[in-house]
CSV table of C-alpha atoms and ligand atoms in Angstrom, one decimal:
chain,number,residue,atom,x,y,z
O,1,MET,CA,0.2,-0.3,-0.1
O,2,ILE,CA,1.2,3.4,-1.0
O,3,ALA,CA,1.4,6.1,2.8
O,4,GLY,CA,-0.6,8.1,2.0
O,5,ALA,CA,-3.2,11.1,3.1
O,6,PHE,CA,-4.7,7.9,5.4
O,7,GLY,CA,-2.1,6.6,6.8
O,8,GLY,CA,1.8,5.9,7.2
O,9,SER,CA,3.9,8.0,9.1
O,10,LEU,CA,5.1,11.3,9.0
O,11,LYS,CA,9.0,10.0,7.5
O,12,GLY,CA,7.4,7.6,5.3
O,13,ARG,CA,4.4,10.1,3.4
O,14,LEU,CA,8.2,13.2,3.8
O,15,LYS,CA,10.1,10.4,1.4
O,16,GLY,CA,7.6,8.6,-0.4
O,17,VAL,CA,8.3,5.6,0.0
O,18,THR,CA,5.9,2.7,0.0
O,19,GLU,CA,5.3,1.0,3.5
O,20,SER,CA,2.6,-1.7,4.2
O,21,ARG,CA,0.2,-0.7,7.4
O,22,ILE,CA,-0.1,-3.9,8.1
O,23,SER,CA,2.2,-6.3,9.5
O,24,LYS,CA,3.0,-9.1,5.8
O,25,ARG,CA,1.7,-12.4,9.3
O,26,ILE,CA,-1.5,-10.1,9.7
O,27,ALA,CA,-2.2,-9.1,6.1
O,28,ALA,CA,-2.0,-12.7,4.2
O,29,ILE,CA,-4.9,-14.0,6.7
O,30,ALA,CA,-8.2,-14.6,5.0
O,31,GLU,CA,-11.4,-14.0,6.6
O,32,SER,CA,-12.9,-16.9,8.4
O,33,ALA,CA,-14.9,-18.2,5.9
O,34,THR,CA,-17.5,-20.0,7.3
O,35,LEU,CA,-17.8,-17.1,9.4
O,36,LYS,CA,-18.3,-14.7,7.1
O,37,VAL,CA,-20.9,-16.5,5.1
O,38,ASP,CA,-22.7,-17.0,8.0
O,39,ALA,CA,-22.8,-13.4,8.8
O,40,LYS,CA,-23.4,-12.2,5.2
O,41,ALA,CA,-26.5,-14.7,5.7
O,42,LYS,CA,-27.2,-13.6,8.8
O,43,ALA,CA,-27.2,-9.7,7.4
O,44,LEU,CA,-29.8,-10.5,5.1
O,45,GLN,CA,-32.3,-12.1,7.5
O,46,ALA,CA,-32.0,-8.9,9.4
O,47,GLN,CA,-33.4,-6.8,5.9
O,48,GLY,CA,-36.1,-9.4,6.6
O,49,ARG,CA,-34.7,-11.6,3.3
O,50,PRO,CA,-36.2,-15.9,4.0
O,51,VAL,CA,-32.6,-16.3,4.1
O,52,ILE,CA,-31.3,-20.3,5.6
O,53,SER,CA,-28.0,-20.4,6.5
O,54,TYR,CA,-26.1,-24.4,6.3
O,55,ALA,CA,-23.6,-22.4,6.6
O,56,ALA,CA,-22.0,-22.2,10.7
O,57,GLY,CA,-21.3,-25.0,11.4
O,58,GLU,CA,-23.4,-24.3,14.7
O,59,PRO,CA,-26.3,-26.9,17.2
O,60,ASP,CA,-29.7,-24.7,16.7
O,61,PHE,CA,-30.4,-25.8,20.9
O,62,ALA,CA,-30.6,-23.6,23.0
O,63,THR,CA,-27.9,-24.7,26.0
O,64,PRO,CA,-28.7,-27.8,28.8
O,65,ALA,CA,-30.7,-25.9,31.1
O,66,HIS,CA,-29.0,-27.4,34.6
O,67,ILE,CA,-25.4,-26.1,32.6
O,68,VAL,CA,-27.5,-22.5,32.1
O,69,GLU,CA,-27.6,-22.7,35.6
O,70,ALA,CA,-24.8,-23.1,36.9
O,71,ALA,CA,-23.9,-20.5,35.0
O,72,VAL,CA,-26.2,-18.5,37.2
O,73,VAL,CA,-25.2,-19.6,39.9
O,74,ALA,CA,-21.9,-18.5,39.3
O,75,ALA,CA,-22.4,-15.2,38.0
O,76,ARG,CA,-24.2,-13.8,41.5
O,77,ASP,CA,-20.9,-15.8,43.3
O,78,PRO,CA,-17.8,-12.7,43.7
O,79,LYS,CA,-15.5,-15.1,43.7
O,80,ASN,CA,-15.9,-15.6,40.0
O,81,HIS,CA,-15.9,-12.5,39.2
O,82,ARG,CA,-12.2,-13.2,39.6
O,83,TYR,CA,-9.6,-14.0,37.7
O,84,THR,CA,-8.7,-18.2,38.0
O,85,PRO,CA,-4.9,-19.3,37.1
O,86,ALA,CA,-4.6,-18.4,32.9
O,87,VAL,CA,-4.3,-21.9,32.6
O,88,GLY,CA,-7.7,-22.6,34.1
O,89,LEU,CA,-9.7,-23.7,37.2
O,90,PRO,CA,-8.3,-26.9,38.7
O,91,GLU,CA,-11.2,-28.5,38.9
O,92,LEU,CA,-12.6,-27.8,34.9
O,93,ARG,CA,-9.3,-29.6,34.7
O,94,GLU,CA,-9.8,-32.3,36.2
O,95,ALA,CA,-13.3,-33.1,34.3
O,96,ILE,CA,-11.4,-32.7,31.5
O,97,ALA,CA,-8.7,-34.8,32.6
O,98,HIS,CA,-11.6,-37.2,33.4
O,99,LYS,CA,-12.9,-36.9,29.9
O,100,THR,CA,-10.3,-37.8,28.2
O,101,LEU,CA,-10.1,-40.7,29.6
O,102,THR,CA,-13.6,-41.8,29.3
O,103,ASP,CA,-14.3,-40.9,25.4
O,104,SER,CA,-10.2,-41.0,24.1
O,105,GLY,CA,-9.1,-43.7,26.1
O,106,THR,CA,-5.8,-41.6,27.2
O,107,SER,CA,-4.9,-41.1,30.7
O,108,VAL,CA,-3.5,-37.5,31.6
O,109,SER,CA,-3.6,-35.7,34.4
O,110,ALA,CA,-5.0,-32.4,35.4
O,111,ALA,CA,-1.5,-29.9,35.0
O,112,GLN,CA,-2.0,-31.3,30.6
O,113,VAL,CA,-4.9,-29.4,30.6
O,114,ILE,CA,-4.8,-26.2,29.4
O,115,VAL,CA,-8.6,-24.6,29.3
O,116,THR,CA,-8.4,-22.1,26.8
O,117,ASN,CA,-11.5,-19.8,24.2
O,118,GLY,CA,-13.0,-22.7,22.7
O,119,GLY,CA,-11.6,-24.9,20.6
O,120,LYS,CA,-10.8,-22.7,18.1
O,121,GLN,CA,-7.9,-20.6,20.8
O,122,ALA,CA,-6.6,-24.9,21.3
O,123,VAL,CA,-5.7,-25.4,17.3
O,124,TYR,CA,-4.3,-22.1,17.1
O,125,GLN,CA,-1.2,-22.8,20.7
O,126,ALA,CA,-0.7,-26.3,19.4
O,127,PHE,CA,0.6,-25.0,16.8
O,128,ALA,CA,2.5,-22.0,17.5
O,129,THR,CA,3.8,-24.1,20.9
O,130,ILE,CA,5.1,-26.6,18.1
O,131,VAL,CA,5.9,-25.2,14.9
O,132,ASP,CA,9.1,-24.0,14.2
O,133,GLU,CA,9.6,-21.2,10.9
O,134,GLY,CA,9.7,-23.0,7.4
O,135,ASP,CA,7.9,-26.3,9.3
O,136,GLU,CA,5.6,-28.8,7.4
O,137,VAL,CA,2.3,-29.4,8.3
O,138,LEU,CA,0.6,-32.5,6.9
O,139,LEU,CA,-2.5,-31.4,6.7
O,140,PRO,CA,-6.0,-33.7,4.9
O,141,SER,CA,-8.1,-32.1,3.0
O,142,PRO,CA,-10.7,-31.2,3.0
O,143,PHE,CA,-10.0,-29.1,5.3
O,144,TRP,CA,-11.4,-26.8,8.1
O,145,THR,CA,-11.0,-23.1,7.3
O,146,THR,CA,-8.6,-22.2,10.3
O,147,TYR,CA,-6.1,-24.8,9.9
O,148,PRO,CA,-4.7,-23.7,7.3
O,149,GLU,CA,-4.1,-20.0,8.8
O,150,ALA,CA,-2.9,-21.5,12.6
O,151,ILE,CA,-0.2,-22.9,10.6
O,152,ALA,CA,0.4,-19.9,8.8
O,153,LEU,CA,0.9,-18.0,12.2
O,154,ALA,CA,2.7,-19.9,13.7
O,155,GLY,CA,5.3,-19.6,10.3
O,156,GLY,CA,4.2,-23.3,9.5
O,157,LYS,CA,3.8,-24.3,5.6
O,158,THR,CA,0.6,-26.5,4.6
O,159,VAL,CA,1.1,-29.2,2.7
O,160,GLU,CA,-2.1,-30.3,1.6
O,161,VAL,CA,-3.1,-34.0,1.2
O,162,PHE,CA,-6.4,-34.2,-1.0
O,163,ALA,CA,-8.4,-36.9,-0.5
O,164,GLY,CA,-11.7,-36.9,-2.0
O,165,ALA,CA,-15.5,-38.4,-2.0
O,166,ASP,CA,-13.9,-41.7,-4.3
O,167,GLN,CA,-12.3,-42.6,-0.8
O,168,GLY,CA,-14.7,-41.1,1.8
O,169,TYR,CA,-12.9,-37.9,2.4
O,170,LYS,CA,-10.5,-40.0,4.3
O,171,VAL,CA,-6.9,-40.0,3.9
O,172,THR,CA,-4.0,-43.1,3.5
O,173,VAL,CA,-0.6,-43.7,5.3
O,174,ASP,CA,0.5,-44.1,1.7
O,175,GLN,CA,-0.3,-39.9,0.9
O,176,LEU,CA,1.1,-39.3,3.7
O,177,GLU,CA,4.2,-40.9,3.6
O,178,ALA,CA,4.2,-39.7,-0.2
O,179,ALA,CA,3.9,-35.8,1.1
O,180,ARG,CA,6.5,-36.1,3.4
O,181,THR,CA,9.5,-34.8,3.4
O,182,SER,CA,12.4,-34.0,5.6
O,183,LYS,CA,10.6,-30.9,7.4
O,184,THR,CA,7.7,-32.5,8.3
O,185,LYS,CA,7.2,-31.5,11.2
O,186,ALA,CA,3.7,-32.4,12.3
O,187,MET,CA,-0.5,-33.9,10.7
O,188,LEU,CA,-3.5,-32.1,11.8
O,189,PHE,CA,-5.8,-35.5,12.2
O,190,CYS,CA,-9.5,-34.6,12.2
O,191,SER,CA,-12.1,-37.3,13.0
O,192,PRO,CA,-14.1,-36.9,12.5
O,193,SER,CA,-14.1,-34.3,10.3
O,194,ASN,CA,-15.4,-31.0,9.4
O,195,PRO,CA,-15.9,-30.5,6.2
O,196,THR,CA,-17.1,-34.1,5.5
O,197,GLY,CA,-17.9,-36.0,8.6
O,198,ALA,CA,-15.6,-38.7,8.3
O,199,VAL,CA,-14.9,-41.1,10.3
O,200,TYR,CA,-12.1,-43.1,10.6
O,201,SER,CA,-12.3,-46.2,11.2
O,202,ARG,CA,-9.5,-48.5,14.2
O,203,GLU,CA,-7.6,-49.8,11.8
O,204,GLU,CA,-7.5,-46.8,10.0
O,205,VAL,CA,-6.5,-44.4,13.3
O,206,GLU,CA,-4.1,-47.5,14.3
O,207,ALA,CA,-2.0,-47.1,10.1
O,208,ILE,CA,-2.2,-43.2,10.4
O,209,GLY,CA,-0.8,-43.4,14.5
O,210,ARG,CA,2.0,-45.6,13.4
O,211,TRP,CA,3.1,-44.5,11.1
O,212,ALA,CA,3.5,-40.6,12.6
O,213,LEU,CA,5.3,-42.6,15.3
O,214,GLU,CA,7.1,-44.3,13.2
O,215,ALA,CA,8.1,-40.9,11.5
O,216,GLY,CA,8.7,-39.3,14.3
O,217,ILE,CA,6.1,-36.5,13.7
O,218,TRP,CA,3.2,-34.3,15.6
O,219,VAL,CA,0.1,-35.1,15.9
O,220,ILE,CA,-2.7,-31.9,16.0
O,221,SER,CA,-6.1,-34.2,16.8
O,222,ASP,CA,-8.8,-32.3,16.7
O,223,GLU,CA,-11.6,-34.6,18.9
O,224,ILE,CA,-14.4,-31.7,19.2
O,225,TYR,CA,-16.8,-34.1,17.3
O,226,GLN,CA,-15.4,-37.1,18.8
O,227,ASN,CA,-19.1,-37.2,20.6
O,228,LEU,CA,-21.4,-36.6,17.2
O,229,VAL,CA,-21.2,-39.3,15.8
O,230,TYR,CA,-23.9,-42.4,14.5
O,231,ASP,CA,-25.0,-45.4,13.1
O,232,GLY,CA,-23.0,-46.9,16.2
O,233,LEU,CA,-19.5,-46.5,15.3
O,234,LYS,CA,-16.6,-44.8,17.8
O,235,ALA,CA,-14.4,-42.2,17.1
O,236,PHE,CA,-11.4,-43.7,18.5
O,237,SER,CA,-8.8,-41.4,19.8
O,238,ILE,CA,-5.6,-41.5,18.1
O,239,THR,CA,-3.6,-41.8,21.6
O,240,GLU,CA,-5.7,-44.6,22.5
O,241,VAL,CA,-5.6,-46.8,19.8
O,242,VAL,CA,-1.3,-45.6,20.0
O,243,PRO,CA,-0.6,-44.5,23.1
O,244,GLU,CA,3.0,-44.6,22.4
O,245,LEU,CA,2.2,-41.3,20.3
O,246,ILE,CA,1.3,-39.8,23.6
O,247,ASP,CA,4.3,-38.0,23.9
O,248,ARG,CA,4.1,-35.8,21.0
O,249,THR,CA,0.1,-35.2,20.6
O,250,ILE,CA,-1.8,-32.6,21.4
O,251,LEU,CA,-5.7,-33.4,22.1
O,252,VAL,CA,-8.4,-30.7,20.4
O,253,ASN,CA,-11.2,-30.4,21.6
O,254,GLY,CA,-14.3,-28.8,23.6
O,255,VAL,CA,-18.0,-28.2,24.6
O,256,ALA,CA,-19.1,-25.6,21.8
O,257,LYS,CA,-20.3,-28.7,19.0
O,258,SER,CA,-21.5,-31.5,22.2
O,259,TYR,CA,-23.2,-29.0,24.7
O,260,ALA,CA,-25.0,-26.9,22.1
O,261,MET,CA,-22.1,-23.6,23.1
O,262,THR,CA,-20.5,-22.5,20.8
O,263,GLY,CA,-21.3,-18.7,22.3
O,264,TRP,CA,-19.7,-20.1,25.7
O,265,ARG,CA,-16.5,-20.3,24.0
O,266,LEU,CA,-15.1,-23.3,26.0
O,267,GLY,CA,-12.2,-25.4,25.1
O,268,TRP,CA,-9.2,-27.3,25.7
O,269,MET,CA,-5.7,-29.0,24.8
O,270,VAL,CA,-4.1,-31.4,25.5
O,271,GLY,CA,-0.4,-32.8,25.7
O,272,PRO,CA,3.2,-33.8,27.1
O,273,ALA,CA,3.4,-32.2,30.1
O,274,ASP,CA,6.2,-29.2,29.2
O,275,VAL,CA,3.9,-28.4,25.5
O,276,ILE,CA,1.5,-27.7,27.7
O,277,LYS,CA,3.6,-25.3,30.3
O,278,ALA,CA,5.3,-24.2,27.4
O,279,ALA,CA,1.2,-23.9,25.3
O,280,GLY,CA,0.0,-21.6,29.3
O,281,ASN,CA,2.6,-19.2,29.1
O,282,LEU,CA,2.2,-17.9,26.1
O,283,GLN,CA,-1.4,-18.1,27.0
O,284,SER,CA,-1.1,-16.7,30.3
O,285,HIS,CA,0.3,-13.0,27.5
O,286,LEU,CA,-2.8,-13.7,25.1
O,287,THR,CA,-5.5,-14.3,26.8
O,288,SER,CA,-5.5,-15.1,30.2
O,289,ASN,CA,-8.5,-17.4,31.5
O,290,VAL,CA,-12.0,-18.1,30.4
O,291,SER,CA,-14.6,-16.1,31.4
O,292,ASN,CA,-14.7,-18.0,34.8
O,293,VAL,CA,-18.9,-18.2,34.5
O,294,SER,CA,-17.8,-20.1,31.3
O,295,GLN,CA,-15.3,-22.7,33.2
O,296,ARG,CA,-17.7,-22.8,35.9
O,297,ALA,CA,-20.9,-24.2,33.5
O,298,ALA,CA,-18.5,-26.3,31.4
O,299,ILE,CA,-17.7,-28.0,35.0
O,300,ALA,CA,-21.6,-28.9,35.4
O,301,ALA,CA,-21.5,-30.4,31.4
O,302,LEU,CA,-18.8,-32.5,32.1
O,303,THR,CA,-20.0,-33.4,35.4
O,304,GLY,CA,-23.4,-33.5,34.4
O,305,PRO,CA,-26.0,-35.7,33.6
O,306,GLN,CA,-25.6,-36.6,29.5
O,307,ASP,CA,-28.5,-37.1,28.4
O,308,GLU,CA,-30.0,-34.1,26.5
O,309,VAL,CA,-26.8,-34.6,24.9
O,310,LEU,CA,-27.3,-38.0,23.5
O,311,ALA,CA,-30.6,-35.9,22.5
O,312,MET,CA,-29.2,-34.0,20.5
O,313,ARG,CA,-27.6,-36.7,18.8
O,314,GLU,CA,-30.2,-38.0,17.8
O,315,SER,CA,-32.0,-34.7,16.1
O,316,PHE,CA,-28.5,-35.2,13.9
O,317,ASP,CA,-29.0,-37.9,13.3
O,318,ARG,CA,-32.2,-37.9,11.8
O,319,ARG,CA,-31.5,-34.7,9.8
O,320,ARG,CA,-28.5,-35.8,8.1
O,321,LYS,CA,-30.6,-39.5,6.7
O,322,LEU,CA,-32.7,-36.3,5.9
O,323,ALA,CA,-30.8,-33.8,4.6
O,324,VAL,CA,-29.3,-36.8,2.1
O,325,ALA,CA,-31.8,-38.1,1.3
O,326,GLU,CA,-33.2,-34.9,-0.3
O,327,LEU,CA,-29.6,-33.6,-1.5
O,328,ASN,CA,-29.3,-36.9,-4.0
O,329,LYS,CA,-32.5,-36.9,-5.8
O,330,ILE,CA,-31.0,-32.7,-7.3
O,331,SER,CA,-29.4,-34.6,-10.7
O,332,GLY,CA,-25.2,-33.6,-10.7
O,333,TRP,CA,-25.5,-32.8,-7.1
O,334,VAL,CA,-23.8,-36.2,-4.6
O,335,ALA,CA,-23.7,-36.5,-2.0
O,336,PRO,CA,-22.0,-39.1,0.3
O,337,MET,CA,-23.6,-40.3,3.9
O,338,PRO,CA,-21.6,-38.3,6.5
O,339,GLU,CA,-20.7,-40.7,10.1
O,340,GLY,CA,-20.2,-38.4,12.4
O,341,ALA,CA,-19.9,-33.7,13.3
O,342,PHE,CA,-23.1,-32.3,11.5
O,343,TYR,CA,-21.8,-31.9,8.1
O,344,VAL,CA,-22.8,-32.8,4.3
O,345,TYR,CA,-19.6,-32.5,2.0
O,346,SER,CA,-21.7,-33.2,-1.3
O,347,ASP,CA,-19.7,-33.2,-4.7
O,348,VAL,CA,-21.5,-30.2,-7.3
O,349,ARG,CA,-19.0,-31.6,-10.1
O,350,GLY,CA,-22.0,-32.4,-12.2
O,351,LEU,CA,-23.1,-29.1,-11.3
O,352,LEU,CA,-20.5,-27.7,-12.8
O,353,GLY,CA,-19.6,-25.6,-16.4
O,354,ARG,CA,-23.2,-25.3,-17.0
O,355,ASP,CA,-25.6,-22.4,-17.4
O,356,TRP,CA,-27.1,-21.4,-14.4
O,357,GLY,CA,-29.2,-18.8,-14.1
O,358,GLY,CA,-28.5,-16.6,-17.7
O,359,LYS,CA,-25.1,-17.9,-16.8
O,360,THR,CA,-22.2,-20.6,-17.0
O,361,ILE,CA,-20.9,-21.4,-13.7
O,362,ASN,CA,-17.9,-22.9,-13.3
O,363,THR,CA,-16.1,-22.8,-9.3
O,364,SER,CA,-18.4,-24.8,-6.5
O,365,LEU,CA,-17.7,-20.9,-4.6
O,366,GLU,CA,-19.8,-19.0,-7.7
O,367,LEU,CA,-22.8,-21.9,-6.7
O,368,CYS,CA,-22.9,-21.1,-3.9
O,369,ASP,CA,-23.5,-16.6,-4.7
O,370,TYR,CA,-26.1,-18.4,-7.3
O,371,ILE,CA,-27.8,-20.3,-4.6
O,372,LEU,CA,-28.1,-18.0,-2.1
O,373,ASP,CA,-28.9,-15.4,-5.0
O,374,ALA,CA,-31.6,-17.3,-6.8
O,375,ALA,CA,-32.7,-19.7,-4.0
O,376,GLU,CA,-31.9,-17.6,-0.2
O,377,VAL,CA,-29.8,-20.6,1.1
O,378,ALA,CA,-26.5,-20.4,2.4
O,379,LEU,CA,-24.0,-23.0,2.2
O,380,VAL,CA,-20.4,-22.6,2.0
O,381,PRO,CA,-18.1,-23.6,-1.3
O,382,GLY,CA,-15.6,-26.1,-0.9
O,383,GLU,CA,-12.3,-23.0,-2.2
O,384,ALA,CA,-12.8,-22.1,2.0
O,385,PHE,CA,-11.5,-26.4,2.6
O,386,GLY,CA,-9.6,-27.3,-0.5
O,387,PRO,CA,-10.4,-28.4,-4.0
O,388,SER,CA,-13.1,-26.3,-5.7
O,389,GLY,CA,-16.3,-28.6,-6.5
O,390,TYR,CA,-18.2,-29.3,-3.6
O,391,VAL,CA,-20.6,-27.0,-1.3
O,392,ARG,CA,-20.1,-28.2,3.2
O,393,MET,CA,-24.3,-28.0,4.2
O,394,SER,CA,-24.7,-27.6,8.4
O,395,TYR,CA,-27.8,-30.1,9.1
O,396,ALA,CA,-27.8,-28.2,12.8
O,397,LEU,CA,-30.8,-26.6,11.8
O,398,GLY,CA,-34.6,-28.0,12.1
O,399,ASP,CA,-36.7,-30.1,10.1
O,400,ASP,CA,-38.6,-27.8,8.4
O,401,ALA,CA,-35.6,-25.5,7.3
O,402,ILE,CA,-33.8,-27.8,6.0
O,403,LEU,CA,-36.9,-29.4,4.3
O,404,GLU,CA,-37.7,-26.1,3.0
O,405,GLY,CA,-33.9,-25.2,2.0
O,406,ILE,CA,-33.3,-28.8,0.1
O,407,GLY,CA,-36.7,-27.8,-1.2
O,408,ARG,CA,-35.6,-24.6,-2.6
O,409,LEU,CA,-32.7,-25.9,-4.3
O,410,GLN,CA,-34.9,-28.8,-5.7
O,411,LYS,CA,-36.5,-26.7,-7.7
O,412,LEU,CA,-33.7,-24.6,-8.4
O,413,PHE,CA,-32.0,-27.0,-10.1
O,414,ALA,CA,-35.0,-28.8,-11.4
C,501,LIG,N1,-12.4,-27.4,15.7
C,501,LIG,C1,-13.4,-27.9,14.4
C,501,LIG,C2,-13.2,-28.9,13.5
C,501,LIG,C3,-13.9,-27.1,14.3
C,501,LIG,O1,-15.4,-27.2,12.6
C,501,LIG,C4,-14.4,-25.9,15.4
C,501,LIG,C5,-16.2,-25.1,15.0
C,501,LIG,N2,-15.5,-23.5,15.2
C,501,LIG,C6,-13.9,-26.0,16.2
C,501,LIG,C7,-12.7,-26.4,16.4
C,501,LIG,C8,-13.9,-24.0,17.9
C,501,LIG,O2,-14.8,-24.6,18.1
C,501,LIG,P1,-14.9,-23.1,18.8
C,501,LIG,O3,-13.8,-22.9,19.2
C,501,LIG,O4,-16.3,-22.4,18.3
C,501,LIG,O5,-15.0,-24.5,20.5
C,502,LIG,N1,-16.3,-25.1,13.4
C,502,LIG,C1,-18.0,-23.6,13.1
C,502,LIG,C2,-17.5,-23.5,11.7
C,502,LIG,O1,-17.2,-24.8,10.4
C,502,LIG,C3,-18.0,-22.5,12.7
C,502,LIG,C4,-17.8,-21.7,12.5
C,502,LIG,C5,-16.2,-21.2,12.7
C,502,LIG,O2,-15.4,-20.9,13.6
C,502,LIG,O3,-15.4,-21.5,11.4
C,502,LIG,O4,-18.7,-23.6,10.1
């Protein structure tokens, strides 16, 4: 940017020197595509447009009442009006260690846990703590839109490893090995996956875990959807299946998705004690502790009754089947059945290169723009998660909204 009337130092202006106002590191970051599409849909809804948004991965349910009550009680107690330790309340770290044993089959101490402002901060801190300038990170693609930005902020280089619908959106060890170089420091693993809903089987997790162990690379395993799996499946934790990996694995998780608590901003990272200590030092300067009230709510979530979690999962399961059945009625639209999370990742290449609404649409980005304009339905284009040709739909919406929105798509592409 040329320093002009609106910016730049006096010195820069006087000498006519070109000056960048935003640091290269931050200027290189793109706005989160998922949040951007969601914000656009909400802005249109605020103008009175009947937009149906399948954009953000956010449960439509209210947070279960006993969790909200715990927060209300906590907010009234002045002891919760203070800072907690930057890494979180000891009781919550204990509860998270317990959940890690129960759900991830991995025994850790409370000292190996940091409570973060959502899983997102845990993702960022995980990369920031172990990645050095120039290190390569293997990223199975399609990937959640935040990972490459967090890797870049840490000075790392993302190496994408693409797995299409033909392989169930799951990468293989052969693909990972082909992408590995002497600079490979870590790999990201996310099962159930955002954006595809793919769930790796125990054998697949084990193969990847053994390969990572042998290759001596770190695994950052994002388990935020671990409780949202269907058809009696289980999402196996990489450290449960390959326990020797524990010394080089960081588990990322949070309450947002399973407990319908996206707005409470509470996640965590679990890892080897030295990594957790170092990440805690970072967090002590970055954000300090997560809101005390949210931490109390999370204790209630993790230690209280789990029946509402199961009920929400049943609703997601029903909506998943409904959405897939309806989407597959559109000719050229291929929606594989996801096994976890709350996303359907459709292959829409059959609709591209064709005339829609009077012009040729060549990319999934153009297709999503067209769908939003013509049918008032918001979807996130595959470009946000990897290659063009795909669209993500979050089915964490009521059944009526799912039917209405997909009905509009069926008419649009009839
Ligand atoms: N990981 C994945 C794969 C996600 O989809 C999300 C959702 N935003 C997160 C982490 C972080 O969630 P949150 O920050 O809301 O806890
Ligand atoms: N994880 C959700 C999504 O992918 C929430 C939005 C975000 O933080 O990216 O849509």
